PDB file of C-alpha atoms in Angstrom:
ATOM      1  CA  UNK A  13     -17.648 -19.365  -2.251  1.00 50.00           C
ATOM      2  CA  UNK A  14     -17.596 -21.357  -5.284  1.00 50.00           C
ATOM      3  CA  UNK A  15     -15.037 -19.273  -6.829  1.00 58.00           C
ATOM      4  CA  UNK A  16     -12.596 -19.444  -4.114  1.00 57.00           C
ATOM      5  CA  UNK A  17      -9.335 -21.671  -5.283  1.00 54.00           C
ATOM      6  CA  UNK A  18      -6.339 -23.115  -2.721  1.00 53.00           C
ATOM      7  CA  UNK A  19      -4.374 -23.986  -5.245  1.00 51.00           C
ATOM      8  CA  UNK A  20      -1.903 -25.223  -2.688  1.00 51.00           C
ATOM      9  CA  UNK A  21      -4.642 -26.628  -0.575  1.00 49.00           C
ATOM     10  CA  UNK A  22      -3.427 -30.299  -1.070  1.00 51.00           C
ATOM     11  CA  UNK A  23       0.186 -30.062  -0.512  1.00 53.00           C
ATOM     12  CA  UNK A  24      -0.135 -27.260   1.833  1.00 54.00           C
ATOM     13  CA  UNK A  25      -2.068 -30.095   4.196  1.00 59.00           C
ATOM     14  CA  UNK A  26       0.587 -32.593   3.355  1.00 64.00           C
ATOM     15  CA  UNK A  27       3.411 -30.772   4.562  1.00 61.00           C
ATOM     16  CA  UNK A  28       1.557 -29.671   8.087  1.00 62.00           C
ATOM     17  CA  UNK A  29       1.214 -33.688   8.018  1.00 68.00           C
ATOM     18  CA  UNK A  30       4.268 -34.387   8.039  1.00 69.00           C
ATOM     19  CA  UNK A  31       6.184 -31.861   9.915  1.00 67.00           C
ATOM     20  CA  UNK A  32       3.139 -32.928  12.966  1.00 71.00           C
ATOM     21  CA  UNK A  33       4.226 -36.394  12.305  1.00 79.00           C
ATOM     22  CA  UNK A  34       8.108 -35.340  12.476  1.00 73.00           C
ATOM     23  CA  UNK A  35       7.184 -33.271  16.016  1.00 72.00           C
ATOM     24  CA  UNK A  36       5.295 -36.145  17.422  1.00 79.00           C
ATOM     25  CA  UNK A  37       7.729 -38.792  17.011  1.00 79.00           C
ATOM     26  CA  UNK A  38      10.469 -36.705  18.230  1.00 72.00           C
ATOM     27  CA  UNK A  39       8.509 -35.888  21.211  1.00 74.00           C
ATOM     28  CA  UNK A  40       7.586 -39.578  21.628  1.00 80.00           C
ATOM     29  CA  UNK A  41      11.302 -40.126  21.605  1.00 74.00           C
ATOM     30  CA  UNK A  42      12.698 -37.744  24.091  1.00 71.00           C
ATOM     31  CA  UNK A  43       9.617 -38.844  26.089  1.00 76.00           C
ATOM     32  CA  UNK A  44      10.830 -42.120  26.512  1.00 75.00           C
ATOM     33  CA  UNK A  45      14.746 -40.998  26.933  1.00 70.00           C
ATOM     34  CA  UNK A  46      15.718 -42.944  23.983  1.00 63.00           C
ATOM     35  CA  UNK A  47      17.995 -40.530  23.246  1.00 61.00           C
ATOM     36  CA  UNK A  48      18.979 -36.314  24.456  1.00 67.00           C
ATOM     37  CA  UNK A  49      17.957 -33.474  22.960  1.00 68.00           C
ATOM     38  CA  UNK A  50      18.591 -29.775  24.369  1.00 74.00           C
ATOM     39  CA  UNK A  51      15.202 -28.444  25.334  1.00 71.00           C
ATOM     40  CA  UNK A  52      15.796 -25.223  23.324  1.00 74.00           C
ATOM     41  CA  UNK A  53      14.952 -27.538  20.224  1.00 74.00           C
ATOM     42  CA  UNK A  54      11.618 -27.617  21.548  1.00 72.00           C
ATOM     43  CA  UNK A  55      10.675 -23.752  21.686  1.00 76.00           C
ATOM     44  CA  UNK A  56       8.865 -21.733  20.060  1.00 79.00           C
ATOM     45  CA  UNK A  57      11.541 -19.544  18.555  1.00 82.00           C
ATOM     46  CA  UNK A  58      12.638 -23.112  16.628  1.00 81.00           C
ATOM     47  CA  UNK A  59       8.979 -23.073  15.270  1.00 79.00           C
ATOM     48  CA  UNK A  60      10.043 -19.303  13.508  1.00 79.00           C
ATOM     49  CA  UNK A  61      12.825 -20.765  12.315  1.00 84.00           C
ATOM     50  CA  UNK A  62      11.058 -23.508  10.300  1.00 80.00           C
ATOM     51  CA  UNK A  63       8.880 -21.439   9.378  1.00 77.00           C
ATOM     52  CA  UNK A  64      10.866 -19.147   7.831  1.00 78.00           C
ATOM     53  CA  UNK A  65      13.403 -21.785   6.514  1.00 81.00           C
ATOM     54  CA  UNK A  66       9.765 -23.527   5.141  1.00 76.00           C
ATOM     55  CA  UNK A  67       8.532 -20.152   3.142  1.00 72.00           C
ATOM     56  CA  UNK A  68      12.073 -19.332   1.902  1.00 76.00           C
ATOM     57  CA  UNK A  69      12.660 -22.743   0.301  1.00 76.00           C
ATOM     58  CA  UNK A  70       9.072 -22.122  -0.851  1.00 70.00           C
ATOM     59  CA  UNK A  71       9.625 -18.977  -2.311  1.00 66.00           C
ATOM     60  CA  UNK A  72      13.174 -18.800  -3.237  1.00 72.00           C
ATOM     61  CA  UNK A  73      14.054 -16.727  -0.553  1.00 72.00           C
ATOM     62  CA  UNK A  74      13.150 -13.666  -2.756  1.00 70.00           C
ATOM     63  CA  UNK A  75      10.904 -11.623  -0.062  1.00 69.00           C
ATOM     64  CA  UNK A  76      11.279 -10.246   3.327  1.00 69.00           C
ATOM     65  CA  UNK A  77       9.285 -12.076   5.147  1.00 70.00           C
ATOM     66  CA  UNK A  78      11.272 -15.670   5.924  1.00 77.00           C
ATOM     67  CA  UNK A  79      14.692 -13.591   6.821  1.00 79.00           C
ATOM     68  CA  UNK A  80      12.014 -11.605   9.264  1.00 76.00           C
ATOM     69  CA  UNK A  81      11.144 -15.005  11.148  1.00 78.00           C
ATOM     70  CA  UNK A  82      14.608 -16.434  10.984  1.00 83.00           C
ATOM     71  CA  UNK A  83      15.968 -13.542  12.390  1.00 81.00           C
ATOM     72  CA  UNK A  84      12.672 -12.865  15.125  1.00 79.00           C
ATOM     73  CA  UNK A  85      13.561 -17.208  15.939  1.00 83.00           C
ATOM     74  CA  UNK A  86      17.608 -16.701  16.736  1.00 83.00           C
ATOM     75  CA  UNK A  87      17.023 -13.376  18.465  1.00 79.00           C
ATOM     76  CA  UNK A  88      14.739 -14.971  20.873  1.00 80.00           C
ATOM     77  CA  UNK A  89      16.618 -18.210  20.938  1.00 83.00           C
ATOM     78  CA  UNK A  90      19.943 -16.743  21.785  1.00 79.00           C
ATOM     79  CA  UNK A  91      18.840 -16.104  25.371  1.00 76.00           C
ATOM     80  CA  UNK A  92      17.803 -20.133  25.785  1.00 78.00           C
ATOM     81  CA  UNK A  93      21.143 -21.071  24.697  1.00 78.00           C
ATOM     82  CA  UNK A  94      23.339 -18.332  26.169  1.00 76.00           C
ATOM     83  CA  UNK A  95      21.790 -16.462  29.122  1.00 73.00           C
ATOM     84  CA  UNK A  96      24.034 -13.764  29.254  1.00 74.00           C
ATOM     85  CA  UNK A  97      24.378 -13.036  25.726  1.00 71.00           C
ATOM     86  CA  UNK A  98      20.392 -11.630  24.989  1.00 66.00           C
ATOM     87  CA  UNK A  99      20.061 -10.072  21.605  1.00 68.00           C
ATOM     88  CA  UNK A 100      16.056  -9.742  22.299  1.00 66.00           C
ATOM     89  CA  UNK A 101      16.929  -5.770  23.246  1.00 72.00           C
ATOM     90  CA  UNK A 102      18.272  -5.092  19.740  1.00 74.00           C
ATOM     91  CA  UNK A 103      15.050  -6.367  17.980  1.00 72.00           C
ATOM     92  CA  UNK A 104      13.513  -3.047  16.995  1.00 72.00           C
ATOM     93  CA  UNK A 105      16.489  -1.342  16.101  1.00 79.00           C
ATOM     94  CA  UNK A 106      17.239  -4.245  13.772  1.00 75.00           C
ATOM     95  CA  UNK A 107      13.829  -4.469  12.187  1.00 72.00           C
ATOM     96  CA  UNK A 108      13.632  -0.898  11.865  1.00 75.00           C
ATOM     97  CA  UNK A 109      17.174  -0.819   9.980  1.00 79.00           C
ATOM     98  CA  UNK A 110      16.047  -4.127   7.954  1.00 72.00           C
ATOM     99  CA  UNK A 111      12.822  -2.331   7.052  1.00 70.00           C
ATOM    100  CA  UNK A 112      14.960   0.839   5.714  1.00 75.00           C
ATOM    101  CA  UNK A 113      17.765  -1.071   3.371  1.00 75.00           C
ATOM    102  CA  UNK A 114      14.552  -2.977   2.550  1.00 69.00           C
ATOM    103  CA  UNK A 115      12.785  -0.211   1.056  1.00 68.00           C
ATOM    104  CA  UNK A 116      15.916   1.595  -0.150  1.00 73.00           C
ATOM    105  CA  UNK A 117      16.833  -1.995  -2.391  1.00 69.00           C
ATOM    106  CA  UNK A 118      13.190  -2.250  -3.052  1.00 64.00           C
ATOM    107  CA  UNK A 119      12.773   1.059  -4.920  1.00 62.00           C
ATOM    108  CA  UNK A 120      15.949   0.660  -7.073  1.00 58.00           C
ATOM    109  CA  UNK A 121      13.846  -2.333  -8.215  1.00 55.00           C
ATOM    110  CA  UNK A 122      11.163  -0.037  -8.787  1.00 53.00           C
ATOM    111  CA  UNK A 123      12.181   1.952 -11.424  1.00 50.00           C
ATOM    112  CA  UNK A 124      12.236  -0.543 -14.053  1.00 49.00           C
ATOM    113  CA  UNK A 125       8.164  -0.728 -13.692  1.00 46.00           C
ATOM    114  CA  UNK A 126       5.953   0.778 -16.430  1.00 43.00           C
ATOM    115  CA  UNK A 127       5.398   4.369 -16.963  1.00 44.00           C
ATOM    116  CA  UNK A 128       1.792   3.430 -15.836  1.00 43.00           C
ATOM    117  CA  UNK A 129       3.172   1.897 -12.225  1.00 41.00           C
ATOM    118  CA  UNK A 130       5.079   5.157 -12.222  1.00 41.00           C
ATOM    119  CA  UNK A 131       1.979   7.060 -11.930  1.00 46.00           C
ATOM    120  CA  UNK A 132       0.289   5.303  -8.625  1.00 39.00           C
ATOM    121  CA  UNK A 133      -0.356   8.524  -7.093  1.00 44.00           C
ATOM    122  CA  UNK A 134      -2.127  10.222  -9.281  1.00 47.00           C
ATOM    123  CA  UNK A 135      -6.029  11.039  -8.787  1.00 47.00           C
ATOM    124  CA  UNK A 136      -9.058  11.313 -10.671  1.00 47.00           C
ATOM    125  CA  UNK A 137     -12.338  12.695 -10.120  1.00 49.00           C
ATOM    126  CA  UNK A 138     -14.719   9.677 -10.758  1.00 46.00           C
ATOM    127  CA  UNK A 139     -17.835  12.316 -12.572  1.00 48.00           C
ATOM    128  CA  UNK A 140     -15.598  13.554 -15.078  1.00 49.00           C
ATOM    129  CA  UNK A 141     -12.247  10.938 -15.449  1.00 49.00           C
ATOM    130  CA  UNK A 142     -10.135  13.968 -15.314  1.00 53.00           C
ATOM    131  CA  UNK A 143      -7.111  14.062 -12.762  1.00 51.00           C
ATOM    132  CA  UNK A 144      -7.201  16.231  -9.958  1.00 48.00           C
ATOM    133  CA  UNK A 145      -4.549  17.640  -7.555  1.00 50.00           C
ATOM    134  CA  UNK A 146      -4.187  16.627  -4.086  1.00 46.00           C
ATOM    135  CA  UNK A 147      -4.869  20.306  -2.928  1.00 46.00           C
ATOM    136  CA  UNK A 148      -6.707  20.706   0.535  1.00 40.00           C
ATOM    137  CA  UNK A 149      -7.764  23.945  -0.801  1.00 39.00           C
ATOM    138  CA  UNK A 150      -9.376  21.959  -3.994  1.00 40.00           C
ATOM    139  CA  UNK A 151     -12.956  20.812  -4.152  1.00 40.00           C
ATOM    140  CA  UNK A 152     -11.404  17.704  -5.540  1.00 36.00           C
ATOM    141  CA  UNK A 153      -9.633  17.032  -2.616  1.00 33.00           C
ATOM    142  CA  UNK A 154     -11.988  14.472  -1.351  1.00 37.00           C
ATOM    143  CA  UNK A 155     -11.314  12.298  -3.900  1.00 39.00           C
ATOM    144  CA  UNK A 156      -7.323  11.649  -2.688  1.00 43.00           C
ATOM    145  CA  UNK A 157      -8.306   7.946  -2.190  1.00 59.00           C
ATOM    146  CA  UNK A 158      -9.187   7.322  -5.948  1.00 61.00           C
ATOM    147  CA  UNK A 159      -6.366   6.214  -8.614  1.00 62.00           C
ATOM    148  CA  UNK A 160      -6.286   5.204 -11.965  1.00 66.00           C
ATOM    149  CA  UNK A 161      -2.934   3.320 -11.824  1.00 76.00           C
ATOM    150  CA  UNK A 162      -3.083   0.114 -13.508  1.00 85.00           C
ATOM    151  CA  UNK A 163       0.166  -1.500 -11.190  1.00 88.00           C
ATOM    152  CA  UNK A 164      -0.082  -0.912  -7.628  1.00 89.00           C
ATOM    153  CA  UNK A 165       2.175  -0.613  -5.233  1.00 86.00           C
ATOM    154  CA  UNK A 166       1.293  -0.299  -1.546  1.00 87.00           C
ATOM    155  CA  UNK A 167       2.822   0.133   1.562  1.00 84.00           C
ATOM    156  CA  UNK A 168       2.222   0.388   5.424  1.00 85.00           C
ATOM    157  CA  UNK A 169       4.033   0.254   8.243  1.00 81.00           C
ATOM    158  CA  UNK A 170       2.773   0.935  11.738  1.00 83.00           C
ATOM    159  CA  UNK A 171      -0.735   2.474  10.045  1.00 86.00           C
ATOM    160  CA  UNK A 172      -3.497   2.018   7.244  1.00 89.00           C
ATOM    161  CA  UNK A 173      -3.576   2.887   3.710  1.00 90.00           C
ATOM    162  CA  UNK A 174      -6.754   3.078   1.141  1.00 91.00           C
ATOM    163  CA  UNK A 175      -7.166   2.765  -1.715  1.00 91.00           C
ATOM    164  CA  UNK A 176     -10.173   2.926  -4.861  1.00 91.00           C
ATOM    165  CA  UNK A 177      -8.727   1.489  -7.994  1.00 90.00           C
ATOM    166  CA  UNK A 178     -10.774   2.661 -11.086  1.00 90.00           C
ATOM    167  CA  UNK A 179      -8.613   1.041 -14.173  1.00 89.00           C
ATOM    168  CA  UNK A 180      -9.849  -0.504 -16.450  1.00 90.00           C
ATOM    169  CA  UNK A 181      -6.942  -2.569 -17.322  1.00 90.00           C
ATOM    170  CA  UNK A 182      -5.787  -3.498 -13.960  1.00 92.00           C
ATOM    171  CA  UNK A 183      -2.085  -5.701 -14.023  1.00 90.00           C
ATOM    172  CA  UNK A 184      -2.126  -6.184 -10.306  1.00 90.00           C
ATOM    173  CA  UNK A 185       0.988  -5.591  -7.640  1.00 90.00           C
ATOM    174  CA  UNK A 186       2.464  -5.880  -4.696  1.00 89.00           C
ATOM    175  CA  UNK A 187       0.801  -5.290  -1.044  1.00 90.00           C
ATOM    176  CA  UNK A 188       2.921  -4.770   2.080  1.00 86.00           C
ATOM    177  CA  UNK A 189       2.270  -4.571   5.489  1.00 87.00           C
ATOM    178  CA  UNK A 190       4.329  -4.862   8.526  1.00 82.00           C
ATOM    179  CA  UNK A 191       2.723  -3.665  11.880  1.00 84.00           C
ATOM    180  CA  UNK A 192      -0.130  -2.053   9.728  1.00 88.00           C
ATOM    181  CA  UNK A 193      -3.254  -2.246   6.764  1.00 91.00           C
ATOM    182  CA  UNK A 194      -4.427  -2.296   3.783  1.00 93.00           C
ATOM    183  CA  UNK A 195      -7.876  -1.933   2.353  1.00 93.00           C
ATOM    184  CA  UNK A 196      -8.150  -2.127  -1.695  1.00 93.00           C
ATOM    185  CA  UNK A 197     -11.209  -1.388  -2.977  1.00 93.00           C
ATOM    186  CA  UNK A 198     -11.493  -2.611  -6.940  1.00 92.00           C
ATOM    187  CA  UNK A 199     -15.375  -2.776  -7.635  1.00 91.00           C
ATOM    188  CA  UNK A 200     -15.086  -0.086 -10.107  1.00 90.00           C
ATOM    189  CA  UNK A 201     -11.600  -1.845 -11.560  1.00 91.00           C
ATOM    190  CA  UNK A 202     -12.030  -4.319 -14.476  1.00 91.00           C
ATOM    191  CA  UNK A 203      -9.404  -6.993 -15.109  1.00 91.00           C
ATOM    192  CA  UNK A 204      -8.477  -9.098 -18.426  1.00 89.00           C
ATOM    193  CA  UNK A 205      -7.443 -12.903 -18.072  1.00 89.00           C
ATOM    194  CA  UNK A 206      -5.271 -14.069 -15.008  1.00 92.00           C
ATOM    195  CA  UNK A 207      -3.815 -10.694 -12.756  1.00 93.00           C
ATOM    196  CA  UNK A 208      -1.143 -11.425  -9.709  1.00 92.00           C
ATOM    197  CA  UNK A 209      -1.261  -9.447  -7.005  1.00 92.00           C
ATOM    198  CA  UNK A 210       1.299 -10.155  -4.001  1.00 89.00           C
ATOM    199  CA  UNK A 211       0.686  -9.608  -0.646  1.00 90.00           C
ATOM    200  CA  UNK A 212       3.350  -9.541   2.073  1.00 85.00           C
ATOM    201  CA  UNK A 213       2.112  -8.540   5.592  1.00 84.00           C
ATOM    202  CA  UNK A 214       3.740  -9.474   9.033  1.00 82.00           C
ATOM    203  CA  UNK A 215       1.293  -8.631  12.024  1.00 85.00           C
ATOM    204  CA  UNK A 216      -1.057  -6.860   9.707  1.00 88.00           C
ATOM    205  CA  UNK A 217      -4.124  -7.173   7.871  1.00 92.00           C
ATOM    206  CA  UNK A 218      -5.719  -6.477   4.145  1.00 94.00           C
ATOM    207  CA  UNK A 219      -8.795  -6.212   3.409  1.00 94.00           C
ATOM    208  CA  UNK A 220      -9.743  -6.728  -0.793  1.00 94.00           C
ATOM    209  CA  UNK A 221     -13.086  -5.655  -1.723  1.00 93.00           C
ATOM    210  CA  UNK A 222     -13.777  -7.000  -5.333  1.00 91.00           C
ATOM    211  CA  UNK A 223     -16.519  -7.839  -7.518  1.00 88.00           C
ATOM    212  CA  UNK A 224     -18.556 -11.295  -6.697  1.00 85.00           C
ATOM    213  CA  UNK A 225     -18.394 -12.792 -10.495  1.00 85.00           C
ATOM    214  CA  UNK A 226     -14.248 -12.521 -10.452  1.00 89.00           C
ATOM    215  CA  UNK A 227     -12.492 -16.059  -9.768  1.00 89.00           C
ATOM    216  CA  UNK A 228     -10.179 -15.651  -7.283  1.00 88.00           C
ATOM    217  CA  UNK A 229      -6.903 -18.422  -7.025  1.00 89.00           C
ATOM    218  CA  UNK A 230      -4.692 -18.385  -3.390  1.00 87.00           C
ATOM    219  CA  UNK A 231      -1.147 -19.126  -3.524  1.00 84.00           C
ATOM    220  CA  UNK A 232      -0.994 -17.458   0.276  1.00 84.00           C
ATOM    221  CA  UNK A 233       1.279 -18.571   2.718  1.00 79.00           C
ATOM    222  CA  UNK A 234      -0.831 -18.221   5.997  1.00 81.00           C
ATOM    223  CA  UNK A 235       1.969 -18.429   9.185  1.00 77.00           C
ATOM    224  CA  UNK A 236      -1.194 -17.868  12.328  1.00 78.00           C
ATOM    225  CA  UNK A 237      -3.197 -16.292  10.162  1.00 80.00           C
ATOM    226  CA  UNK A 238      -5.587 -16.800   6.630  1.00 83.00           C
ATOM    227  CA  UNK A 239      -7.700 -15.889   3.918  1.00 86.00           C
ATOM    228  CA  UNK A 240     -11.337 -15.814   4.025  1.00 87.00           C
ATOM    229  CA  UNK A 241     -13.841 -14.790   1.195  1.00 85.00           C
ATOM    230  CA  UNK A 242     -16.757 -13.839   2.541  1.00 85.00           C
ATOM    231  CA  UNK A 243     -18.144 -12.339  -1.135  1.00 81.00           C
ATOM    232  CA  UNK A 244     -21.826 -12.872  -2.033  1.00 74.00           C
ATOM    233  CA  UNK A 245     -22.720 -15.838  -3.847  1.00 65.00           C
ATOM    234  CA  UNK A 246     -22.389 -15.319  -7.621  1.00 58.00           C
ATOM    235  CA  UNK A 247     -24.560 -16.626 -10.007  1.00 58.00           C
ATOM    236  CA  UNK A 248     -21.507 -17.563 -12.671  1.00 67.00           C
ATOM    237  CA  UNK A 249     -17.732 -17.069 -11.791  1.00 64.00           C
ATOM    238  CA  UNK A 250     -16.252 -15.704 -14.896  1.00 67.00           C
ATOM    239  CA  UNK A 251     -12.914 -17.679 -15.609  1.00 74.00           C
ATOM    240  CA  UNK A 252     -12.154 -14.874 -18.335  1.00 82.00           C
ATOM    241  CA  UNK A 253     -11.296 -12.445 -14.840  1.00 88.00           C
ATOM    242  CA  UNK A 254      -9.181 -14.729 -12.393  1.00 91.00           C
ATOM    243  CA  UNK A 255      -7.359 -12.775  -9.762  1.00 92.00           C
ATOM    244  CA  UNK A 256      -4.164 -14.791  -7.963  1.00 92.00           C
ATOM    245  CA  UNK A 257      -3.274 -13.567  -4.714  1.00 92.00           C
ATOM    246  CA  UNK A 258      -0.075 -14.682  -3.387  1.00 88.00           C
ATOM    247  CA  UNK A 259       2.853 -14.017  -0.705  1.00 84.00           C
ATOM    248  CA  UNK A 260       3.179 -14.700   3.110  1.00 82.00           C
ATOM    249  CA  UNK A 261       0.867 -13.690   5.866  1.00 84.00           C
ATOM    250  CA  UNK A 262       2.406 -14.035   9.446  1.00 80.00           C
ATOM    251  CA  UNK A 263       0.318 -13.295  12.147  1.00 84.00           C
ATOM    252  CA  UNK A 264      -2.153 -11.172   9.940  1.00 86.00           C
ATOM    253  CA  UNK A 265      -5.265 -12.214   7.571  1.00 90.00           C
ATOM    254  CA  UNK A 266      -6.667 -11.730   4.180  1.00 92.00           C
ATOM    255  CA  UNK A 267     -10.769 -10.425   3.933  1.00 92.00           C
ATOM    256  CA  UNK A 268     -12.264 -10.850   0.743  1.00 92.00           C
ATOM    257  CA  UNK A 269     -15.523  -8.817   0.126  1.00 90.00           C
ATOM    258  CA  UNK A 270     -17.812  -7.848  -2.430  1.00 84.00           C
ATOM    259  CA  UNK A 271     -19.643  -4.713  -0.320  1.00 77.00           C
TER     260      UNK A 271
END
């Protein structure tokens, strides 16, 4: 898709290079016993551990995600290095505690946002623009999935969320996923100039459904994972509506769609 930007593309490859170069020569090394390393040095929990020291550096250690692998790379490396002392039993209690002071931090942060953001939840009926209660006993009850909020804010753990955005002054926001979904639906959205929109997502997936003339720029961090936009082919990418879609993706992927 022509308007499809990496705009890390370049020094995202040159990094890879190097830290494959780095790997192969130390594996060339200890190869050749030219000098001893400890084999833990070589497993994969190390690989987290880079990873997450990599995307922290990267982003200023100012989201979850590179304290997530960090923590996931020790865990699993404290049994290589100390047999009897295995913190791999405590991993879900930890995450689910991290998750929770997480959120509770998080949505202190929160309340600084817009009066706009502060209204994510509420609903319209797309015939008539007027908002509607989320009453199951409410004809407008089918229409839970629709929002006019111009900031959004979306989270899932361990299951799926939807969404229809129908501003027409979309600012973007923040996507979050651990264990879970997203699918954000924004062809009846309209955006104005360059709009950020964050995703964060560890073993999950989102799925972005947005018009084919909107330019789209990726600032993603893709750990075993990416982003693919599989949009129909436009006849002119409008560079007046640019969406940037950054964050981390760990074992999870970003689908860009136009249907």
């Amino acid at each position: 898709m022509q308007n499809f930007q990496n705009s890390n593309k370049k020094s995202g490859k040159t990094i890879i290079g190097f830290i494959m170069l780095s790997i192969g020569c130390i594996l060339l090394l200890r190869t050749l016993d030219l000098f001893f390393l400890p084999g833990y040095l070589f497993s994969w929990p190390i690989v987290l551990i880079l990873i997450g020291l990599y995307i922290g550096a990267r982003k200023g250690y100012s989201k979850p995600a590179p304290f997530i692998l960090i923590l996931l790379g020790f865990v699993f490396l404290s049994h290589r290095i100390m047999p009897d002392w295995d913190l791999s039993r405590f991993i879900w209690p930890m995450a689910i505690i991290g998750a929770g002071l997480w959120f509770i931090l998080k949505s202190g942060k929160q309340k600084s946002l817009s009066e706009n953001s502060s209204n994510w939840d509420k609903r319209i009926d797309p015939a008539t623009g007027e908002e509607v209660q989320d009453d199951e006993t409410s004809d407008s009850f089918k229409y839970h999935n629709q929002s006019t909020e111009d900031i959004l804010n979306s989270t899932s753990i361990f299951g799926g969320v939807k969404k229809t955005i129908v501003s027409k002054n979309f600012k973007g926001g923040e996507i979050v996923n651990f264990f879970g979904g997203s699918e954000l639906n924004l062809m009846q959205a309209d955006i104005h100039g360059r709009v950020k929109l964050e995703v964060t997502q560890v073993f999950g997936g989102t799925k972005i459904i947005i018009p084919a003339n909107w330019t789209i720029h990726s600032d993603m961090v893709a750990i075993f994972g990416g982003i693919e936009d599989k949009r129909l082919q436009a006849t002119e990418a409008s560079t007046e509506k640019v969406l940037i879609i950054e964050g981390t993706s760990v074992f999870g992927g970003i689908d860009i769609r136009s249907f």
